[in-house]
XYZ file of C-alpha atoms in Angstrom:
554
model
C 67.569 117.962 125.371
C 66.282 115.302 123.034
C 69.105 113.284 121.468
C 69.766 113.845 117.813
C 68.399 111.080 115.602
C 70.739 109.078 113.416
C 69.264 110.709 110.301
C 68.480 114.282 111.368
C 66.581 116.864 109.368
C 68.733 119.936 108.966
C 67.079 123.272 109.760
C 69.599 125.363 107.882
C 69.548 124.952 104.123
C 72.931 123.977 102.736
C 73.745 125.446 99.363
C 76.044 122.656 98.228
C 75.119 119.113 97.235
C 78.370 117.873 98.773
C 77.237 118.838 102.266
C 73.539 118.076 101.764
C 74.262 114.381 101.172
C 76.140 113.886 104.447
C 74.609 111.891 107.292
C 74.065 113.827 110.558
C 74.499 111.833 113.741
C 74.570 112.249 117.491
C 77.516 111.359 119.691
C 75.807 108.099 120.638
C 75.275 106.992 117.041
C 78.393 108.313 115.307
C 80.502 105.557 113.718
C 83.854 107.312 113.363
C 86.200 106.431 116.221
C 88.628 108.774 117.955
C 91.449 108.249 120.410
C 89.787 106.774 123.532
C 91.956 109.015 125.700
C 89.891 112.005 124.520
C 87.502 113.180 127.239
C 84.369 115.256 126.812
C 86.205 118.220 128.352
C 88.894 117.956 125.644
C 86.471 118.698 122.841
C 87.174 122.095 121.257
C 84.863 125.037 121.818
C 83.111 126.739 118.920
C 85.697 129.537 118.938
C 88.617 127.127 118.656
C 87.017 124.879 116.026
C 87.924 126.952 112.965
C 90.865 128.805 114.470
C 94.207 128.167 112.794
C 97.055 126.436 114.595
C 99.353 129.405 113.999
C 96.881 131.657 115.827
C 96.574 129.153 118.692
C 100.371 128.903 118.972
C 100.683 132.691 118.994
C 98.019 132.950 121.704
C 99.803 130.325 123.787
C 103.178 132.085 123.491
C 101.667 135.479 124.352
C 99.460 134.010 127.107
C 96.219 135.021 125.405
C 93.357 132.673 126.162
C 90.516 134.536 124.518
C 88.569 131.361 123.758
C 88.578 129.875 127.247
C 85.259 131.064 128.671
C 83.090 129.582 131.305
C 79.725 128.105 130.481
C 77.988 131.047 132.113
C 79.926 133.519 129.970
C 79.080 131.629 126.829
C 75.461 131.357 127.778
C 73.178 128.554 126.854
C 72.766 129.582 123.251
C 72.246 127.162 120.412
C 75.833 127.514 119.213
C 77.412 126.345 122.456
C 79.499 123.230 122.128
C 79.640 122.413 125.825
C 76.590 120.137 125.752
C 77.414 116.950 123.851
C 73.794 116.562 122.744
C 74.038 119.828 120.824
C 76.891 118.624 118.632
C 75.904 117.214 115.238
C 78.513 114.888 113.758
C 78.686 114.493 109.993
C 79.545 111.202 108.323
C 79.443 109.643 104.880
C 76.358 107.701 103.913
C 76.962 103.991 103.431
C 77.136 104.193 99.622
C 78.756 107.642 99.352
C 81.354 107.572 96.553
C 83.512 110.100 98.429
C 84.116 107.623 101.220
C 87.570 106.074 100.563
C 86.100 102.647 101.333
C 83.807 103.161 98.325
C 86.497 104.181 95.837
C 86.465 102.191 92.601
C 88.700 99.141 92.430
C 90.794 100.864 89.759
C 91.414 103.819 92.087
C 92.115 101.569 95.080
C 94.692 99.570 93.151
C 96.290 102.735 91.734
C 96.722 104.022 95.294
C 97.974 100.645 96.554
C 100.560 100.195 93.790
C 101.813 103.787 94.039
C 102.193 103.655 97.826
C 103.850 100.222 97.611
C 106.224 101.505 94.942
C 107.480 104.058 97.461
C 108.309 101.275 99.903
C 110.698 99.540 97.496
C 112.420 102.855 96.715
C 113.035 104.001 100.260
C 114.225 100.579 101.336
C 111.686 99.692 103.980
C 113.449 96.350 104.354
C 116.974 97.422 103.573
C 116.661 97.809 99.802
C 118.410 101.163 99.991
C 120.600 99.997 102.854
C 121.750 96.816 101.149
C 122.489 98.704 97.941
C 124.384 101.265 100.004
C 126.381 98.517 101.766
C 127.575 96.993 98.497
C 128.947 100.392 97.480
C 131.126 100.558 100.604
C 134.490 99.662 98.959
C 134.499 102.486 96.404
C 132.907 104.958 98.834
C 135.517 104.232 101.515
C 138.252 104.740 98.921
C 136.813 107.949 97.415
C 135.938 109.619 100.722
C 138.930 108.342 102.697
C 136.572 106.808 105.270
C 136.765 103.783 107.555
C 134.602 100.672 107.415
C 132.986 101.631 110.722
C 132.018 105.069 109.365
C 130.431 103.393 106.355
C 128.511 101.067 108.706
C 127.303 104.080 110.710
C 125.788 105.363 107.458
C 123.930 102.056 107.164
C 122.597 102.330 110.717
C 121.679 106.038 110.552
C 119.206 105.271 107.798
C 117.281 102.930 110.075
C 117.508 105.400 112.971
C 115.639 107.942 110.842
C 113.157 105.213 109.972
C 112.625 104.466 113.669
C 112.158 107.935 115.148
C 110.253 110.056 112.644
C 107.136 107.819 112.281
C 106.416 108.431 115.971
C 105.221 111.867 114.858
C 104.543 111.536 111.136
C 102.256 108.480 111.416
C 99.817 110.191 113.764
C 100.006 113.452 111.837
C 99.048 111.560 108.678
C 95.983 110.328 110.557
C 95.125 113.931 111.461
C 96.067 115.923 108.341
C 95.881 113.322 105.590
C 98.053 110.836 103.761
C 98.502 112.410 100.328
C 100.446 115.555 101.353
C 102.796 113.483 103.492
C 103.475 111.069 100.630
C 104.343 113.931 98.303
C 106.607 115.909 100.643
C 108.269 112.721 101.905
C 109.034 111.741 98.319
C 110.522 115.147 97.559
C 112.607 115.078 100.748
C 113.825 111.549 100.057
C 114.823 112.530 96.511
C 116.813 115.522 97.751
C 118.619 113.457 100.384
C 119.702 110.803 97.868
C 120.893 113.661 95.653
C 122.862 114.998 98.613
C 124.514 111.595 99.133
C 125.298 111.201 95.432
C 127.143 114.543 95.469
C 128.679 114.146 98.951
C 132.307 115.356 99.254
C 132.939 113.537 102.551
C 131.642 110.710 104.728
C 130.052 113.097 107.240
C 127.728 114.417 104.523
C 126.824 110.841 103.615
C 125.953 109.993 107.231
C 123.736 113.077 107.638
C 122.101 112.447 104.269
C 121.441 108.821 105.208
C 119.693 109.820 108.430
C 117.508 112.399 106.678
C 116.768 110.001 103.795
C 115.561 107.470 106.366
C 113.497 110.159 108.104
C 111.704 111.158 104.898
C 111.516 107.589 103.635
C 109.900 106.311 106.826
C 106.564 107.277 105.303
C 106.932 104.217 103.083
C 107.306 102.071 106.191
C 104.369 102.936 108.421
C 101.886 104.833 106.281
C 101.339 102.310 103.501
C 99.709 99.861 105.913
C 97.442 102.641 107.169
C 96.583 103.662 103.615
C 95.559 100.108 102.732
C 93.447 99.952 105.907
C 91.762 103.224 104.816
C 90.486 101.919 101.496
C 90.176 98.129 101.779
C 87.704 96.304 104.015
C 89.233 93.711 106.387
C 88.254 90.756 104.184
C 89.862 92.460 101.157
C 93.186 93.501 102.707
C 95.147 90.281 102.336
C 96.062 90.649 98.656
C 96.851 94.414 98.803
C 99.021 93.837 101.882
C 100.784 91.024 100.018
C 101.463 93.388 97.116
C 102.902 95.894 99.574
C 105.038 93.199 101.210
C 106.361 91.781 97.932
C 107.279 95.280 96.735
C 109.058 95.967 100.016
C 110.760 92.658 100.658
C 112.166 92.031 97.196
C 114.090 95.262 97.759
C 117.218 93.638 99.181
C 117.331 91.162 96.313
C 116.694 93.647 93.521
C 118.814 96.391 95.102
C 121.803 94.177 95.787
C 121.707 92.221 92.546
C 121.852 95.478 90.604
C 124.189 97.302 92.985
C 126.741 94.501 93.028
C 127.339 94.886 89.295
C 127.146 98.694 89.462
C 129.879 98.680 92.102
C 131.869 96.240 89.954
C 131.892 98.756 87.071
C 134.727 101.277 87.676
C 132.844 103.925 85.663
C 129.771 103.794 87.960
C 130.468 102.606 91.536
C 128.762 103.929 94.684
C 127.595 107.335 93.428
C 125.533 105.783 90.639
C 123.804 103.562 93.176
C 122.476 106.805 94.680
C 121.690 108.367 91.304
C 119.427 105.421 90.474
C 117.566 106.052 93.737
C 117.161 109.705 92.709
C 115.657 108.692 89.353
C 113.156 106.209 90.815
C 112.135 108.563 93.624
C 111.481 111.248 91.017
C 109.090 108.883 89.232
C 107.218 108.348 92.521
C 106.943 112.098 93.197
C 105.375 112.606 89.772
C 102.992 109.664 90.297
C 101.582 110.831 93.667
C 99.342 113.693 92.435
C 98.309 111.648 89.387
C 97.511 108.259 90.911
C 96.702 108.987 94.543
C 93.819 110.659 96.357
C 93.304 111.431 100.011
C 92.306 108.203 101.775
C 91.813 109.374 105.363
C 88.039 109.640 105.783
C 88.328 111.802 108.912
C 90.294 114.408 106.959
C 87.719 114.461 104.152
C 84.863 114.778 106.650
C 86.650 117.617 108.426
C 86.847 119.561 105.174
C 83.139 118.989 104.529
C 82.200 119.895 108.108
C 84.070 123.211 107.808
C 82.256 123.883 104.564
C 78.928 123.103 106.207
C 79.638 125.427 109.140
C 80.513 128.200 106.725
C 77.352 127.655 104.654
C 74.912 127.438 107.569
C 76.618 129.542 110.231
C 75.918 126.717 112.679
C 79.021 125.615 114.606
C 77.356 122.509 115.982
C 78.370 120.618 112.825
C 81.700 118.872 113.032
C 83.533 115.703 112.058
C 84.184 113.294 114.893
C 87.951 113.497 114.361
C 87.839 117.253 115.082
C 87.318 116.391 118.748
C 90.950 115.333 118.890
C 92.594 117.720 116.439
C 90.972 121.149 116.562
C 92.842 122.170 119.724
C 96.582 122.567 119.171
C 97.373 121.289 122.662
C 95.230 118.181 122.208
C 96.585 117.569 118.707
C 100.218 117.627 119.861
C 99.472 115.402 122.836
C 97.581 112.829 120.763
C 99.859 112.828 117.734
C 103.160 112.647 119.586
C 102.199 110.055 122.174
C 99.851 107.609 120.445
C 102.485 105.310 118.833
C 104.509 105.099 122.065
C 101.335 104.632 124.098
C 100.253 101.735 121.882
C 103.721 100.168 121.984
C 103.928 100.132 125.786
C 100.281 99.542 126.735
C 98.981 97.190 124.032
C 100.232 93.593 124.461
C 99.512 92.792 120.803
C 101.676 95.675 119.557
C 104.404 94.973 122.115
C 104.641 91.239 121.327
C 104.717 91.708 117.571
C 107.186 94.593 117.908
C 109.617 92.424 119.862
C 109.324 89.587 117.359
C 109.531 91.616 114.166
C 112.228 93.833 115.712
C 114.488 90.838 116.240
C 113.700 89.591 112.719
C 114.650 92.979 111.281
C 117.887 92.951 113.199
C 118.669 89.581 111.614
C 117.810 90.956 108.171
C 120.235 93.839 108.595
C 122.866 91.433 109.910
C 122.401 89.427 106.704
C 122.700 92.560 104.597
C 125.902 93.524 106.367
C 127.429 90.031 106.488
C 126.522 88.294 103.216
C 129.078 90.224 101.159
C 132.092 89.629 103.477
C 130.984 86.038 104.178
C 130.840 85.058 100.512
C 134.054 86.947 99.748
C 135.908 85.305 102.621
C 134.502 81.777 102.453
C 133.818 81.300 98.739
C 136.016 84.081 97.232
C 133.152 85.772 95.323
C 133.733 89.116 93.621
C 131.349 92.054 94.185
C 129.094 91.247 91.218
C 128.789 87.587 92.178
C 128.079 88.540 95.782
C 125.253 90.815 94.640
C 123.750 87.986 92.611
C 123.496 85.848 95.775
C 120.831 88.285 96.976
C 118.563 86.963 94.205
C 117.784 84.128 96.622
C 115.916 86.748 98.647
C 113.671 87.479 95.656
C 112.847 83.787 95.238
C 112.128 83.504 98.966
C 109.696 86.417 98.779
C 107.715 84.826 95.950
C 107.487 81.521 97.816
C 106.281 83.524 100.810
C 103.686 85.123 98.532
C 102.436 81.653 97.542
C 102.090 80.754 101.224
C 100.234 84.016 101.792
C 97.765 83.220 99.029
C 96.907 79.984 100.828
C 96.671 81.994 104.056
C 94.037 84.155 102.369
C 91.907 81.066 101.735
C 92.226 80.096 105.393
C 91.320 83.634 106.427
C 88.146 83.604 104.327
C 87.191 80.261 105.834
C 87.815 81.092 109.515
C 87.411 84.885 109.838
C 83.814 84.650 111.070
C 84.873 82.232 113.778
C 88.267 83.654 114.804
C 88.179 87.305 113.702
C 91.572 88.974 113.060
C 93.355 85.940 114.516
C 92.525 84.142 111.263
C 95.474 86.154 109.857
C 97.963 84.248 112.012
C 97.983 80.708 110.567
C 100.846 81.515 108.198
C 102.672 83.388 110.970
C 102.717 80.164 113.006
C 104.484 78.463 110.084
C 106.841 81.423 109.639
C 107.784 81.257 113.321
C 109.245 77.783 112.704
C 110.790 78.534 109.295
C 112.641 81.601 110.588
C 115.020 79.834 113.037
C 115.281 76.897 110.611
C 116.630 79.238 107.917
C 119.086 80.824 110.338
C 120.427 77.405 111.374
C 120.811 76.319 107.716
C 122.736 79.505 106.922
C 124.857 79.201 110.071
C 125.988 75.613 109.495
C 126.727 76.004 105.809
C 129.351 78.725 106.381
C 132.303 76.423 105.654
C 134.509 76.264 102.557
C 133.807 72.560 102.078
C 130.007 73.207 101.918
C 128.736 74.377 98.532
C 127.756 78.050 98.444
C 124.204 77.017 97.546
C 123.788 75.871 101.154
C 124.176 79.436 102.431
C 121.919 80.684 99.628
C 119.285 78.141 100.674
C 119.439 79.459 104.247
C 118.917 83.012 102.957
C 115.984 81.769 100.868
C 114.258 80.156 103.886
C 114.879 83.207 106.078
C 113.299 85.519 103.485
C 110.320 83.194 103.009
C 109.701 83.347 106.765
C 110.265 87.118 106.886
C 107.727 87.687 104.116
C 105.084 85.666 105.963
C 105.913 87.428 109.242
C 105.846 90.860 107.610
C 102.410 90.402 106.041
C 101.027 88.906 109.255
C 102.209 91.872 111.338
C 100.773 94.483 108.987
C 97.444 92.778 108.271
C 96.831 91.722 111.866
C 97.630 95.156 113.337
C 95.588 96.867 110.597
C 92.607 94.634 111.394
C 92.992 95.059 115.158
C 93.484 98.812 115.235
C 91.560 100.045 112.176
C 91.896 103.829 111.827
C 94.762 103.780 114.350
C 96.730 101.307 112.208
C 99.440 103.805 111.245
C 100.126 104.608 114.897
C 100.238 100.918 115.830
C 102.590 100.256 112.919
C 104.715 103.262 113.904
C 105.105 101.786 117.373
C 106.363 98.468 116.050
C 108.433 100.345 113.451
C 110.314 102.056 116.289
C 111.280 98.725 117.830
C 111.951 97.135 114.443
C 114.226 99.842 113.113
C 116.079 100.483 116.369
C 117.140 96.838 116.260
C 117.881 97.175 112.564
C 120.105 100.129 113.447
C 121.890 98.468 116.369
C 122.572 94.971 115.015
C 124.937 95.938 112.149
C 127.083 97.982 114.548
C 128.274 94.864 116.361
C 127.992 92.347 113.501
C 131.616 92.550 112.345
C 133.009 92.294 115.870
C 130.669 89.442 116.801
C 131.489 87.331 113.754
C 135.221 87.933 114.193
C 134.972 86.482 117.720
C 132.288 83.804 117.330
C 132.725 83.030 113.579
C 129.811 82.993 111.161
C 128.421 79.617 112.216
C 128.398 80.227 115.974
C 127.249 83.853 115.718
C 124.311 82.895 113.540
C 123.591 79.864 115.719
C 123.139 82.253 118.645
C 120.592 84.221 116.606
C 118.824 80.975 115.695
C 118.459 80.015 119.371
C 116.890 83.401 120.164
C 114.492 82.926 117.232
C 113.468 79.547 118.663
C 112.569 81.242 121.970
C 110.165 83.529 120.061
C 108.252 80.748 118.288
C 105.346 80.818 120.814
C 104.389 84.469 120.086
C 101.953 83.881 117.165
C 100.570 80.741 118.811
C 99.718 82.656 121.999
C 98.007 85.407 119.980
C 96.090 82.818 117.962
C 94.891 81.280 121.232
C 94.326 84.331 123.469
C 94.101 87.144 120.916
C 90.341 87.836 121.276
C 90.598 88.163 125.062
C 93.593 90.494 124.746
C 91.846 92.698 122.171
C 88.636 92.867 124.196
C 90.544 94.498 127.063
C 92.089 97.139 124.769
C 90.548 100.616 124.537
C 91.806 100.973 120.964
C 91.344 97.484 119.512
C 87.891 97.051 121.077
C 86.604 99.852 118.815
C 87.117 97.612 115.764
C 85.511 94.478 117.242
C 82.178 95.359 115.617
C 83.693 94.635 112.181
C 83.830 90.911 112.982
């Protein structure tokens, strides 16, 4: 059979301008990428293509396989999907306004700000957790709990953050971002409401886990959303906006929560009520400010419409090759983040690095309050104000990132995505430096500003590291960015969950200066990671089945 031309003339007349304006392409010329693990034999048959997942699940349970027919049974008719040359893939034209990459700048920024706003609410970098931790004294008193039980509530939040994106990130790539944002926001709101009204510590712990599970959308999906709508050379500033919204969370959350906890008429429950209010604002904003950004989802809707109009089942979106079959969908969606984490050196290296950094961040969140109370005799409000140094550190990190953007523009054509890593090389040195400053200022005879300066340097480095991880993985993995970010999110949040559980015991044995010195030495051992990727990154990406699909952008 003669291959389909890149711009094919359609025999059937479509009755809708939406479908008429789509480009028709062959398998060889289609631009949209799918999971490279998909084989030709995995592509759905015509019968399965428009069959609902509920029907497929019912057939599987009842052992009905009505759609599995041999090629001879199906015949060689025009509607057969067994021959790849007979499939016509639909795509957006280059200047099609429906393509998320062609959204107006006003719409792109509305989506970026709304998605980033969710990240500061759910506490992607411990905003919610740090605020929760400062409410420990009154919560322990009201619920007759122990300090360890309160710390478990801190860790359960990050456990929900770690596990759920393994499924939700890939499902957002298959079914769309907007519905997941909305339902995640609603779920997160209800869980914070549950915590605010909790009669016992067990309810708080369960609510914290579920709040983290729903809130994990703000961790992994925002990076994917930005990759959906911004071209690689445009992503630096939107990613910086996302990072600043996320990373100022500990500072803003703790500065406010310290004084809320200090007020005997408010205390820990009002910390949760404020989260309920802000999450409600986000839920209202989603349908107003956001649109679907996943191009594969939009093309799938148009392909279904085209099949219905023409009666020709050869039309399909490329992404339908991996999602139309329930079995294939579950396999792809549930395994892709783990597969990327354990088979992609880029994802694995960054996950190890950022995971350790997140563990340190949660150690800071858990230890700053007792350290300043013990060493410098601060009250709860004053302790919360110390977290303002995190806000300052984030804005200095933003200034460094702006300079990084200039370097990226200058070197991207020569180095590709690795041009994102210049600032990360600086952050790799600043990170252990900040830990050492904090560690060796934890004495009564050293002014409290010394510890605050250490926190400031650590947060500056974390901001730079955070933006580097998200922009570099988004550039390397393109449409699979959410899955790559979910893989590193698993490692990052598991460490964020585990570290606070042994923080109190470790510092009681090693003291604050030696415990933090140990962390600083580990951070020094990780300095080479961005330098190795800057040097060997292109060779590593070229050998990757996933990352190699985005090489043509550079």
